[in-house]
CSV table of C-alpha atoms in Angstrom, one decimal:
chain,number,residue,atom,x,y,z
A,15,MET,CA,-11.2,-24.6,-7.1
A,16,ARG,CA,-11.3,-24.8,-3.7
A,17,CYS,CA,-7.9,-26.0,-1.5
A,18,ARG,CA,-7.7,-27.4,1.8
A,19,GLY,CA,-4.1,-27.3,3.2
A,20,GLN,CA,-2.7,-27.5,-0.3
A,21,LEU,CA,-2.2,-23.9,-2.5
A,22,PHE,CA,-3.4,-24.2,-6.2
A,23,PHE,CA,-2.4,-21.5,-8.6
A,24,HIS,CA,-5.2,-19.9,-10.9
A,25,LEU,CA,-3.8,-18.1,-13.4
A,26,ALA,CA,-6.1,-15.3,-15.1
A,27,ILE,CA,-3.7,-15.0,-18.3
A,28,ALA,CA,-0.8,-16.5,-19.9
A,29,GLY,CA,2.7,-14.3,-20.7
A,30,VAL,CA,4.0,-11.3,-19.4
A,31,THR,CA,2.4,-8.3,-19.7
A,32,ALA,CA,4.3,-5.0,-18.4
A,33,ILE,CA,2.7,-2.8,-16.2
A,34,LEU,CA,3.7,-0.3,-13.2
A,35,LEU,CA,1.9,-1.2,-9.8
A,36,THR,CA,1.1,1.4,-7.5
A,37,SER,CA,1.6,2.0,-4.1
A,38,CYS,CA,4.9,-0.4,-3.5
A,39,ARG,CA,6.3,1.7,-1.0
A,40,SER,CA,10.1,1.5,-2.2
A,41,GLY,CA,10.3,2.6,-5.4
A,42,SER,CA,7.0,2.3,-6.4
A,43,VAL,CA,4.2,4.3,-8.3
A,44,ASN,CA,1.7,5.5,-7.3
A,45,GLU,CA,-0.9,6.4,-10.8
A,46,VAL,CA,-4.7,6.3,-10.7
A,47,THR,CA,-6.0,5.6,-14.2
A,48,SER,CA,-10.0,5.9,-13.0
A,49,THR,CA,-11.4,9.3,-12.0
A,50,THR,CA,-14.4,7.6,-10.2
A,51,VAL,CA,-14.8,4.5,-8.2
A,52,THR,CA,-17.5,2.1,-9.4
A,53,ARG,CA,-20.9,2.5,-7.3
A,54,GLN,CA,-22.0,-0.4,-5.5
A,55,PRO,CA,-25.1,-1.3,-5.8
A,56,SER,CA,-27.0,-2.6,-2.5
A,57,PRO,CA,-24.9,-5.6,-1.0
A,58,VAL,CA,-26.5,-8.8,-1.3
A,59,GLN,CA,-27.5,-11.4,1.2
A,60,ARG,CA,-24.6,-14.2,1.4
A,61,SER,CA,-25.1,-17.5,2.8
A,62,SER,CA,-23.0,-19.1,5.9
A,63,ASP,CA,-21.5,-22.6,5.4
A,64,GLY,CA,-19.4,-22.2,8.7
A,65,ILE,CA,-16.3,-22.6,6.4
A,66,LEU,CA,-13.9,-19.4,6.1
A,67,ARG,CA,-12.5,-19.3,2.5
A,68,ILE,CA,-9.8,-16.5,1.6
A,69,GLY,CA,-9.1,-15.3,-2.0
A,70,VAL,CA,-5.6,-14.1,-2.1
A,71,LEU,CA,-5.5,-11.8,-5.4
A,72,VAL,CA,-2.0,-11.0,-5.8
A,73,PRO,CA,0.0,-10.0,-9.1
A,74,LEU,CA,2.0,-13.4,-10.5
A,75,THR,CA,3.0,-12.8,-14.1
A,76,ASP,CA,3.8,-9.1,-14.2
A,77,ASP,CA,7.5,-8.8,-14.2
A,78,GLN,CA,7.2,-5.4,-12.6
A,79,ALA,CA,5.8,-6.5,-9.3
A,80,PRO,CA,8.4,-9.0,-8.5
A,81,PHE,CA,7.2,-9.0,-4.7
A,82,GLY,CA,4.5,-11.5,-6.2
A,83,PRO,CA,5.3,-14.7,-6.4
A,84,PRO,CA,7.8,-14.9,-2.9
A,85,LEU,CA,4.9,-13.4,-1.0
A,86,VAL,CA,3.3,-17.0,-1.9
A,87,PRO,CA,5.0,-19.3,0.1
A,88,VAL,CA,5.0,-16.6,3.1
A,89,VAL,CA,1.0,-16.5,2.8
A,90,GLU,CA,0.8,-20.6,2.3
A,91,ALA,CA,2.9,-21.1,5.2
A,92,PHE,CA,0.9,-18.6,7.5
A,93,LEU,CA,-2.3,-20.5,6.9
A,94,ARG,CA,-0.6,-23.4,7.7
A,95,ILE,CA,-0.1,-21.8,11.0
A,96,MET,CA,-3.5,-20.5,11.2
A,97,ASN,CA,-4.9,-24.2,10.6
A,98,SER,CA,-2.3,-25.8,13.2
A,99,ILE,CA,-4.2,-23.5,15.7
A,100,GLY,CA,-7.5,-24.6,14.7
A,101,GLY,CA,-8.2,-22.3,11.4
A,102,PHE,CA,-11.8,-21.2,12.1
A,103,ASN,CA,-14.2,-22.9,14.4
A,104,ASP,CA,-12.1,-25.7,14.6
A,105,ARG,CA,-12.2,-26.1,10.6
A,106,ASP,CA,-9.5,-25.7,8.4
A,107,VAL,CA,-9.2,-22.4,6.6
A,108,GLU,CA,-9.6,-22.8,2.7
A,109,TRP,CA,-7.5,-20.2,0.2
A,110,VAL,CA,-7.3,-20.0,-3.3
A,111,ILE,CA,-4.7,-17.6,-5.3
A,112,ARG,CA,-5.8,-15.5,-8.7
A,113,ASP,CA,-3.4,-13.8,-10.7
A,114,GLU,CA,-4.3,-10.3,-10.5
A,115,GLY,CA,-2.7,-9.5,-13.6
A,116,PRO,CA,-1.4,-6.3,-15.3
A,117,ASN,CA,-4.3,-4.3,-16.0
A,118,PRO,CA,-8.2,-3.1,-14.4
A,119,ASP,CA,-9.5,-5.9,-17.2
A,120,THR,CA,-7.4,-9.1,-15.7
A,121,ALA,CA,-7.6,-7.9,-12.0
A,122,ARG,CA,-11.3,-7.8,-12.6
A,123,LYS,CA,-11.8,-11.3,-14.4
A,124,ALA,CA,-9.9,-12.9,-11.7
A,125,ALA,CA,-12.0,-10.9,-8.9
A,126,LYS,CA,-15.4,-12.3,-11.2
A,127,GLN,CA,-13.5,-15.9,-10.4
A,128,LEU,CA,-13.1,-15.1,-6.7
A,129,ILE,CA,-16.8,-14.5,-6.1
A,130,THR,CA,-18.6,-16.8,-8.7
A,131,ALA,CA,-16.3,-20.0,-8.9
A,132,ASP,CA,-14.3,-19.8,-5.6
A,133,GLN,CA,-17.4,-18.3,-3.3
A,134,VAL,CA,-14.5,-16.8,-1.4
A,135,ASP,CA,-15.9,-15.0,2.1
A,136,VAL,CA,-12.8,-12.6,2.1
A,137,VAL,CA,-9.9,-11.1,-0.2
A,138,LEU,CA,-6.4,-10.5,0.5
A,139,GLY,CA,-5.2,-7.9,-2.4
A,140,PRO,CA,-5.4,-6.1,-4.6
A,141,PHE,CA,-1.8,-5.2,-4.8
A,142,SER,CA,-2.2,-2.4,-7.5
A,143,SER,CA,-3.9,1.0,-6.7
A,144,VAL,CA,-4.2,1.0,-10.6
A,145,ASN,CA,-6.6,-2.1,-10.8
A,146,ALA,CA,-8.0,-1.5,-7.0
A,147,PRO,CA,-10.9,0.8,-8.1
A,148,SER,CA,-12.2,-1.7,-10.7
A,149,VAL,CA,-12.1,-4.2,-8.6
A,150,VAL,CA,-12.8,-3.6,-4.8
A,151,PRO,CA,-16.4,-2.5,-5.7
A,152,LEU,CA,-16.8,-5.9,-7.1
A,153,PHE,CA,-16.2,-7.3,-4.0
A,154,THR,CA,-17.7,-4.9,-1.4
A,155,ALA,CA,-21.0,-5.0,-3.1
A,156,VAL,CA,-21.8,-8.7,-2.8
A,157,GLY,CA,-20.5,-8.8,1.2
A,158,ILE,CA,-17.1,-9.9,0.5
A,159,GLY,CA,-14.5,-8.2,3.1
A,160,VAL,CA,-11.3,-7.1,1.5
A,161,CYS,CA,-7.6,-6.4,2.6
A,162,SER,CA,-5.4,-4.8,0.5
A,163,PRO,CA,-1.7,-4.6,2.2
A,164,SER,CA,-0.2,-2.0,-0.6
A,165,VAL,CA,-3.0,-0.2,-2.1
A,166,SER,CA,-2.3,3.3,-0.9
A,167,THR,CA,-4.0,5.3,-3.5
A,168,PRO,CA,-6.3,8.6,-1.9
A,169,VAL,CA,-9.2,7.5,-4.5
A,170,PHE,CA,-10.5,5.4,-1.3
A,171,ASP,CA,-9.9,7.7,1.4
A,172,ALA,CA,-13.5,8.8,1.5
A,173,LEU,CA,-15.0,6.0,0.0
A,174,SER,CA,-18.2,4.4,1.1
A,175,ASP,CA,-17.6,0.6,1.0
A,176,ASP,CA,-20.1,-0.4,3.6
A,177,ARG,CA,-16.7,-1.1,6.2
A,178,LEU,CA,-16.0,-3.8,4.2
A,179,PHE,CA,-12.5,-2.5,2.9
A,180,ILE,CA,-9.4,-2.1,4.9
A,181,ARG,CA,-5.7,-1.2,4.1
A,182,THR,CA,-2.8,-1.8,5.8
A,183,ALA,CA,0.2,-0.1,4.1
A,184,THR,CA,1.0,3.7,4.3
A,185,LEU,CA,-1.3,5.9,2.6
A,186,ASP,CA,-0.1,8.5,0.0
A,187,SER,CA,-2.3,11.4,2.1
A,188,GLU,CA,0.1,10.3,5.3
A,189,LEU,CA,3.1,10.3,2.7
A,190,VAL,CA,2.6,13.8,1.6
A,191,ALA,CA,1.7,15.2,5.2
A,192,ASN,CA,5.0,14.3,6.1
A,193,MET,CA,6.3,16.1,3.2
A,194,VAL,CA,4.9,19.3,4.5
A,195,THR,CA,6.3,18.6,8.0
A,196,LEU,CA,9.8,18.2,6.5
A,197,ALA,CA,9.3,21.4,4.8
A,198,THR,CA,8.2,23.4,7.5
A,199,GLY,CA,11.1,22.0,9.2
A,200,SER,CA,13.5,23.9,6.9
A,201,GLY,CA,12.4,27.1,8.1
A,202,SER,CA,11.0,28.4,4.8
A,203,PRO,CA,7.6,30.3,5.2
A,204,SER,CA,6.7,29.1,1.8
A,205,ILE,CA,6.9,26.5,-0.5
A,206,SER,CA,6.3,25.9,-4.2
A,207,LEU,CA,3.5,23.1,-5.4
A,208,ALA,CA,3.8,20.9,-8.3
A,209,PHE,CA,1.4,18.0,-9.1
A,210,PRO,CA,0.3,15.6,-11.9
A,211,ASP,CA,-2.9,17.3,-13.6
A,212,ASP,CA,-5.1,14.0,-13.1
A,213,PRO,CA,-7.4,12.6,-10.2
A,214,TYR,CA,-4.4,11.4,-8.3
A,215,GLY,CA,-2.3,14.4,-8.2
A,216,ARG,CA,-5.4,17.0,-7.7
A,217,SER,CA,-6.3,14.6,-4.8
A,218,LEU,CA,-3.0,14.8,-3.1
A,219,ALA,CA,-2.7,18.8,-4.0
A,220,GLN,CA,-5.9,18.9,-1.8
A,221,ILE,CA,-4.5,17.2,1.1
A,222,VAL,CA,-1.2,19.6,1.0
A,223,ARG,CA,-3.2,22.8,1.0
A,224,LYS,CA,-4.7,21.7,4.2
A,225,ALA,CA,-1.6,20.4,5.8
A,226,VAL,CA,0.2,23.8,4.5
A,227,ASP,CA,-2.7,25.5,6.3
A,228,GLU,CA,-2.4,23.5,9.6
A,229,GLN,CA,1.4,24.0,9.7
A,230,GLY,CA,1.4,27.6,9.2
A,231,LEU,CA,2.9,27.7,5.8
A,232,ALA,CA,2.0,29.2,2.4
A,233,ILE,CA,2.0,28.4,-0.7
A,234,ILE,CA,3.9,30.6,-3.4
A,235,SER,CA,3.1,29.1,-6.5
A,236,GLU,CA,1.0,25.9,-7.8
A,237,ASN,CA,1.6,24.1,-10.8
A,238,ALA,CA,0.1,21.1,-12.1
A,239,TYR,CA,1.9,19.7,-15.1
A,240,GLN,CA,0.2,17.8,-18.1
A,241,ILE,CA,0.9,13.6,-18.4
A,242,ALA,CA,3.1,13.5,-21.6
A,243,ALA,CA,4.1,16.9,-22.4
A,244,PRO,CA,6.3,17.8,-24.8
A,245,ASN,CA,8.4,19.7,-22.4
A,246,TYR,CA,8.6,21.5,-18.9
A,247,VAL,CA,10.4,23.9,-19.2
A,248,GLU,CA,7.9,27.1,-18.7
A,249,ILE,CA,6.7,25.3,-15.7
A,250,ALA,CA,10.3,24.5,-14.3
A,251,THR,CA,11.9,28.1,-15.1
A,252,ALA,CA,8.5,29.4,-13.2
A,253,MET,CA,9.3,27.6,-10.0
A,254,ALA,CA,12.7,28.7,-10.5
A,255,THR,CA,12.0,32.2,-10.2
A,256,ASP,CA,9.1,32.0,-7.9
A,257,ASP,CA,11.3,33.1,-4.7
A,258,SER,CA,10.7,30.3,-2.9
A,259,PRO,CA,13.4,28.0,-1.5
A,260,VAL,CA,11.8,24.7,-1.2
A,261,ASP,CA,9.8,23.2,-3.7
A,262,LEU,CA,7.1,20.4,-2.8
A,263,ILE,CA,6.7,18.0,-5.8
A,264,ILE,CA,4.4,15.2,-6.3
A,265,THR,CA,5.6,12.7,-8.7
A,266,ASP,CA,3.6,10.2,-10.7
A,267,PRO,CA,5.2,7.1,-12.3
A,268,VAL,CA,4.5,8.1,-16.4
A,269,ASP,CA,6.2,11.3,-16.3
A,270,GLY,CA,7.2,12.2,-13.2
A,271,LEU,CA,11.1,11.9,-13.8
A,272,ARG,CA,11.0,13.8,-16.5
A,273,PHE,CA,9.4,16.4,-14.8
A,274,LEU,CA,11.5,16.4,-11.9
A,275,ASN,CA,14.8,16.6,-14.0
A,276,SER,CA,13.5,19.9,-15.5
A,277,VAL,CA,12.8,21.4,-12.4
A,278,ILE,CA,16.4,20.6,-11.2
A,279,ALA,CA,18.1,21.7,-14.4
A,280,ALA,CA,16.2,25.2,-13.6
A,281,SER,CA,16.7,25.2,-10.2
A,282,ASP,CA,19.1,27.6,-8.2
A,283,GLY,CA,20.1,25.1,-5.3
A,284,SER,CA,16.6,24.6,-4.3
A,285,THR,CA,15.5,22.0,-1.5
A,286,ILE,CA,12.9,19.9,-3.5
A,287,ILE,CA,10.9,17.6,-1.3
A,288,THR,CA,9.0,14.6,-3.3
A,289,ASN,CA,7.1,11.4,-3.0
A,290,ASP,CA,8.6,8.1,-3.4
A,291,THR,CA,8.0,7.1,-7.1
A,292,LEU,CA,11.0,7.9,-8.3
A,293,ILE,CA,12.8,6.2,-5.4
A,294,GLY,CA,14.0,3.5,-7.8
A,295,SER,CA,15.0,5.9,-10.6
A,296,GLN,CA,18.1,8.4,-11.3
A,297,VAL,CA,17.5,11.8,-11.5
A,298,THR,CA,19.7,14.0,-13.4
A,299,PHE,CA,21.6,16.8,-12.0
A,300,ALA,CA,23.1,19.5,-14.1
A,301,PRO,CA,26.9,19.6,-15.2
A,302,GLU,CA,29.6,20.2,-12.6
A,303,GLU,CA,30.5,23.3,-14.9
A,304,ARG,CA,26.7,25.4,-13.9
A,305,GLU,CA,27.0,28.1,-11.6
A,306,SER,CA,24.8,27.8,-9.3
A,307,PRO,CA,24.9,24.5,-6.6
A,308,ARG,CA,22.4,21.6,-7.2
A,309,PRO,CA,19.3,21.5,-5.8
A,310,ARG,CA,19.1,19.0,-3.0
A,311,VAL,CA,16.5,16.3,-3.7
A,312,ILE,CA,14.8,14.5,-0.6
A,313,ALA,CA,11.8,11.8,-0.6
A,314,VAL,CA,9.4,10.6,1.6
A,315,ALA,CA,8.4,6.9,1.7
A,316,GLY,CA,6.6,4.3,3.9
A,317,ASP,CA,8.4,1.7,5.5
A,318,ALA,CA,7.1,-1.3,4.0
A,319,ASN,CA,9.5,-3.5,5.6
A,320,ASN,CA,9.0,-2.8,8.7
A,321,GLY,CA,9.2,-6.1,11.0
A,322,SER,CA,10.0,-8.0,8.5
A,323,ASN,CA,12.8,-9.9,9.8
A,324,GLU,CA,10.6,-10.2,13.2
A,325,LEU,CA,8.6,-11.8,11.3
A,326,LEU,CA,10.4,-14.3,9.4
A,327,ASN,CA,11.7,-15.5,12.7
A,328,LEU,CA,8.4,-15.6,13.9
A,329,ILE,CA,7.0,-18.3,11.1
A,330,ARG,CA,10.1,-20.2,11.1
A,331,LEU,CA,9.4,-20.8,14.7
A,332,SER,CA,5.9,-22.0,14.1
A,333,ASP,CA,6.1,-23.6,10.7
A,334,LYS,CA,8.9,-26.2,10.5
A,335,THR,CA,8.6,-27.3,6.7
A,336,PHE,CA,9.0,-23.4,5.8
A,337,ASP,CA,11.7,-23.4,3.2
A,338,LYS,CA,14.9,-22.8,5.1
A,339,GLU,CA,16.5,-21.1,1.6
A,340,ILE,CA,14.3,-18.1,2.2
A,341,THR,CA,16.3,-15.2,3.9
A,342,GLN,CA,14.3,-12.4,3.3
A,343,LEU,CA,10.6,-11.9,3.3
A,344,PRO,CA,9.3,-9.6,-0.1
A,345,THR,CA,8.1,-5.9,0.4
A,346,PHE,CA,4.4,-5.8,1.8
A,347,ALA,CA,5.0,-9.2,3.9
A,348,VAL,CA,4.2,-7.7,7.0
A,349,ASN,CA,1.5,-5.7,5.6
A,350,THR,CA,0.1,-9.0,3.8
A,351,ILE,CA,0.3,-11.2,7.4
A,352,ASP,CA,-1.4,-8.1,9.4
A,353,CYS,CA,-4.3,-8.2,6.6
A,354,LEU,CA,-4.7,-12.2,6.5
A,355,THR,CA,-4.9,-12.2,10.7
A,356,LEU,CA,-7.4,-8.9,10.8
A,357,MET,CA,-9.9,-11.1,8.7
A,358,TRP,CA,-9.6,-14.3,10.4
A,359,LEU,CA,-9.6,-12.5,14.0
A,360,ALA,CA,-12.8,-10.5,13.0
A,361,ALA,CA,-14.5,-13.8,11.7
A,362,VAL,CA,-12.9,-16.1,14.6
A,363,GLU,CA,-14.5,-13.1,17.5
A,364,THR,CA,-18.1,-13.1,15.6
A,365,GLU,CA,-17.9,-16.8,14.8
A,366,THR,CA,-19.1,-16.4,11.4
A,367,ASP,CA,-17.6,-16.5,8.0
A,368,ASP,CA,-20.0,-13.9,6.6
A,369,ALA,CA,-18.1,-10.5,6.4
A,370,GLN,CA,-21.3,-8.3,6.3
A,371,ILE,CA,-21.6,-9.9,10.1
A,372,PHE,CA,-18.2,-9.6,10.9
A,373,LYS,CA,-16.9,-6.4,9.4
A,374,ASP,CA,-17.4,-4.0,12.0
A,375,GLU,CA,-14.6,-6.1,13.9
A,376,PHE,CA,-12.2,-5.2,11.0
A,377,THR,CA,-11.5,-2.0,13.0
A,378,SER,CA,-12.2,-3.2,16.5
A,379,VAL,CA,-9.9,-5.9,17.2
A,380,ALA,CA,-6.8,-3.5,16.0
A,381,ASN,CA,-8.1,-0.6,18.3
A,382,VAL,CA,-9.6,-2.0,21.8
A,383,GLY,CA,-8.9,-4.4,23.9
A,384,SER,CA,-5.5,-6.8,25.1
A,385,SER,CA,-2.4,-6.3,22.7
A,386,CYS,CA,-1.4,-9.3,20.4
A,387,LEU,CA,1.4,-9.7,18.4
A,388,TRP,CA,1.0,-13.2,16.7
A,389,LEU,CA,-1.5,-15.2,15.7
A,390,THR,CA,-1.1,-17.8,18.7
A,391,ASP,CA,-1.6,-14.7,21.6
A,392,CYS,CA,-4.4,-13.7,19.6
A,393,ARG,CA,-6.0,-16.9,19.6
A,394,PHE,CA,-5.1,-17.4,23.1
A,395,ALA,CA,-7.0,-13.9,23.8
A,396,VAL,CA,-9.7,-15.2,21.8
A,397,GLN,CA,-10.6,-18.3,23.7
A,398,GLU,CA,-10.0,-16.4,27.0
A,399,LYS,CA,-12.9,-14.2,25.6
A,400,LEU,CA,-10.7,-11.1,26.2
A,401,ASN,CA,-11.4,-7.9,23.8
A,402,LEU,CA,-8.5,-7.8,21.4
A,403,ASP,CA,-6.1,-4.9,20.6
A,404,TYR,CA,-3.9,-6.5,17.2
A,405,GLN,CA,-0.6,-4.5,16.9
A,406,GLY,CA,1.3,-7.5,14.6
A,407,ILE,CA,4.9,-7.2,14.3
A,408,SER,CA,4.9,-3.5,13.3
A,409,GLY,CA,2.6,-1.9,15.7
A,410,LEU,CA,-0.9,-1.6,13.8
A,411,ASP,CA,-3.5,1.4,14.2
A,412,LEU,CA,-6.6,1.7,12.0
A,413,ASP,CA,-9.1,4.7,11.9
A,414,ASP,CA,-12.4,4.2,12.2
A,415,ALA,CA,-12.5,3.6,8.4
A,416,GLY,CA,-10.1,1.1,8.3
A,417,ASN,CA,-7.1,2.5,7.2
A,418,ALA,CA,-3.5,2.3,8.5
A,419,VAL,CA,-2.6,5.2,10.5
A,420,GLY,CA,1.0,6.5,12.4
A,421,LYS,CA,2.8,3.8,10.5
A,422,PRO,CA,7.0,4.8,10.2
A,423,VAL,CA,8.1,6.8,6.8
A,424,LEU,CA,11.5,6.5,5.3
A,425,PHE,CA,13.4,9.4,3.8
A,426,PHE,CA,15.5,9.1,1.0
A,427,GLU,CA,18.2,11.8,-0.7
A,428,PHE,CA,19.5,11.7,-3.9
A,429,ASN,CA,23.2,11.8,-4.6
A,430,ASP,CA,25.6,13.1,-6.9
A,431,ASP,CA,25.2,10.2,-9.1
A,432,GLY,CA,21.2,10.9,-8.7
A,433,ARG,CA,20.6,8.0,-6.8
A,434,ALA,CA,18.7,7.4,-3.9
A,435,GLN,CA,20.0,6.4,-0.7
A,436,LEU,CA,18.5,5.9,2.7
A,437,VAL,CA,18.9,8.6,5.1
A,438,GLN,CA,19.0,7.2,8.9
A,439,GLY,CA,16.7,9.5,11.1
A,440,VAL,CA,15.2,12.8,9.7
A,441,PRO,CA,17.3,14.8,7.5
A,442,ASN,CA,18.3,18.6,8.2
A,443,VAL,CA,16.6,20.2,5.8
A,444,THR,CA,17.3,23.9,7.5
A,445,LEU,CA,18.2,26.3,4.6
A,446,THR,CA,21.2,28.7,5.0
A,447,SER,CA,20.6,32.4,3.9
């Protein structure tokens, strides 16, 4: 079913089934369950009917993804604003929402509905890095443009997607590079590295090795831990006795907390730098009577809410019907609006709804030309036949592969109660002798 000016919900499944969504930059998880991305057949020829149709693939029934339903009124309001200033070629942009669901199977079902029943031209989503490898190739294989505001997995960093897939979230590869930079600032000449022994962990470990080499550090030991292992005492003890005062640990959402707690228990006051998967978790520090000091645990995360307040004000000014009870936008709202704007601008610039034609504009409208931040000034730039540099509220910049780069990161430190607390600025991790 298509919709013009009104939002229709298409729920792919009934009930609520729990999963852990990946790449939510605050307290999220980043597991990749597929070792490969489905190989794409040659793109097929799509017909253009002059109507831009946007599919929204968002989790609506997963109780581990509370940001999904609150995003719906934000998307609806933004598309109303888009249509109020001319839509696409003076015709309303049409959109349809499908429930991504809790796993790759439900996501594939929803994706196929967007392709066949809804005949969309572009898709906002998916939101889950677990689901993404199963559904993104379905869209790009048939020439549908895709923009995810949250998928950060390194599985897609080098994916050949015919330039049809772009991302506006902070990538996991950028996070681990920041982790290495933080370790460099400690003054230690070496680090210990630990990572889950799966495609996700191994791919990020490769990025760590490259960053370590570039920054002049040494990896004194590498430790690949198995998911669901009975215990991690042996690896934790080895890390505690390898003479490196800094442990760089890539955690996963399944057993990352158990592994981190094992390292903490064995640690002799080391500094532990980790990624963002456990920010919402409570780590366990050893009892106060232990002789050695407890380790310092710092986590690096992308800022998925950067510019959120400014965006809320712009939506209120532009759409008088926006719910006044909404006082805070959900996580990924800014990234979501960036996705919608990029896809719209690419179509408007080329005057076609065929993503196989306007796909090359995905990156160029964000990098070359006159700066614009919001729909109205971007629309003016298009009407004036100016080249565009869409920066959005948060200062968006895309690389040639369509990935967001240079986005701000946040630092969290775990307090004595084992809870993550936001650090203002970059934490001082200089080691004392």
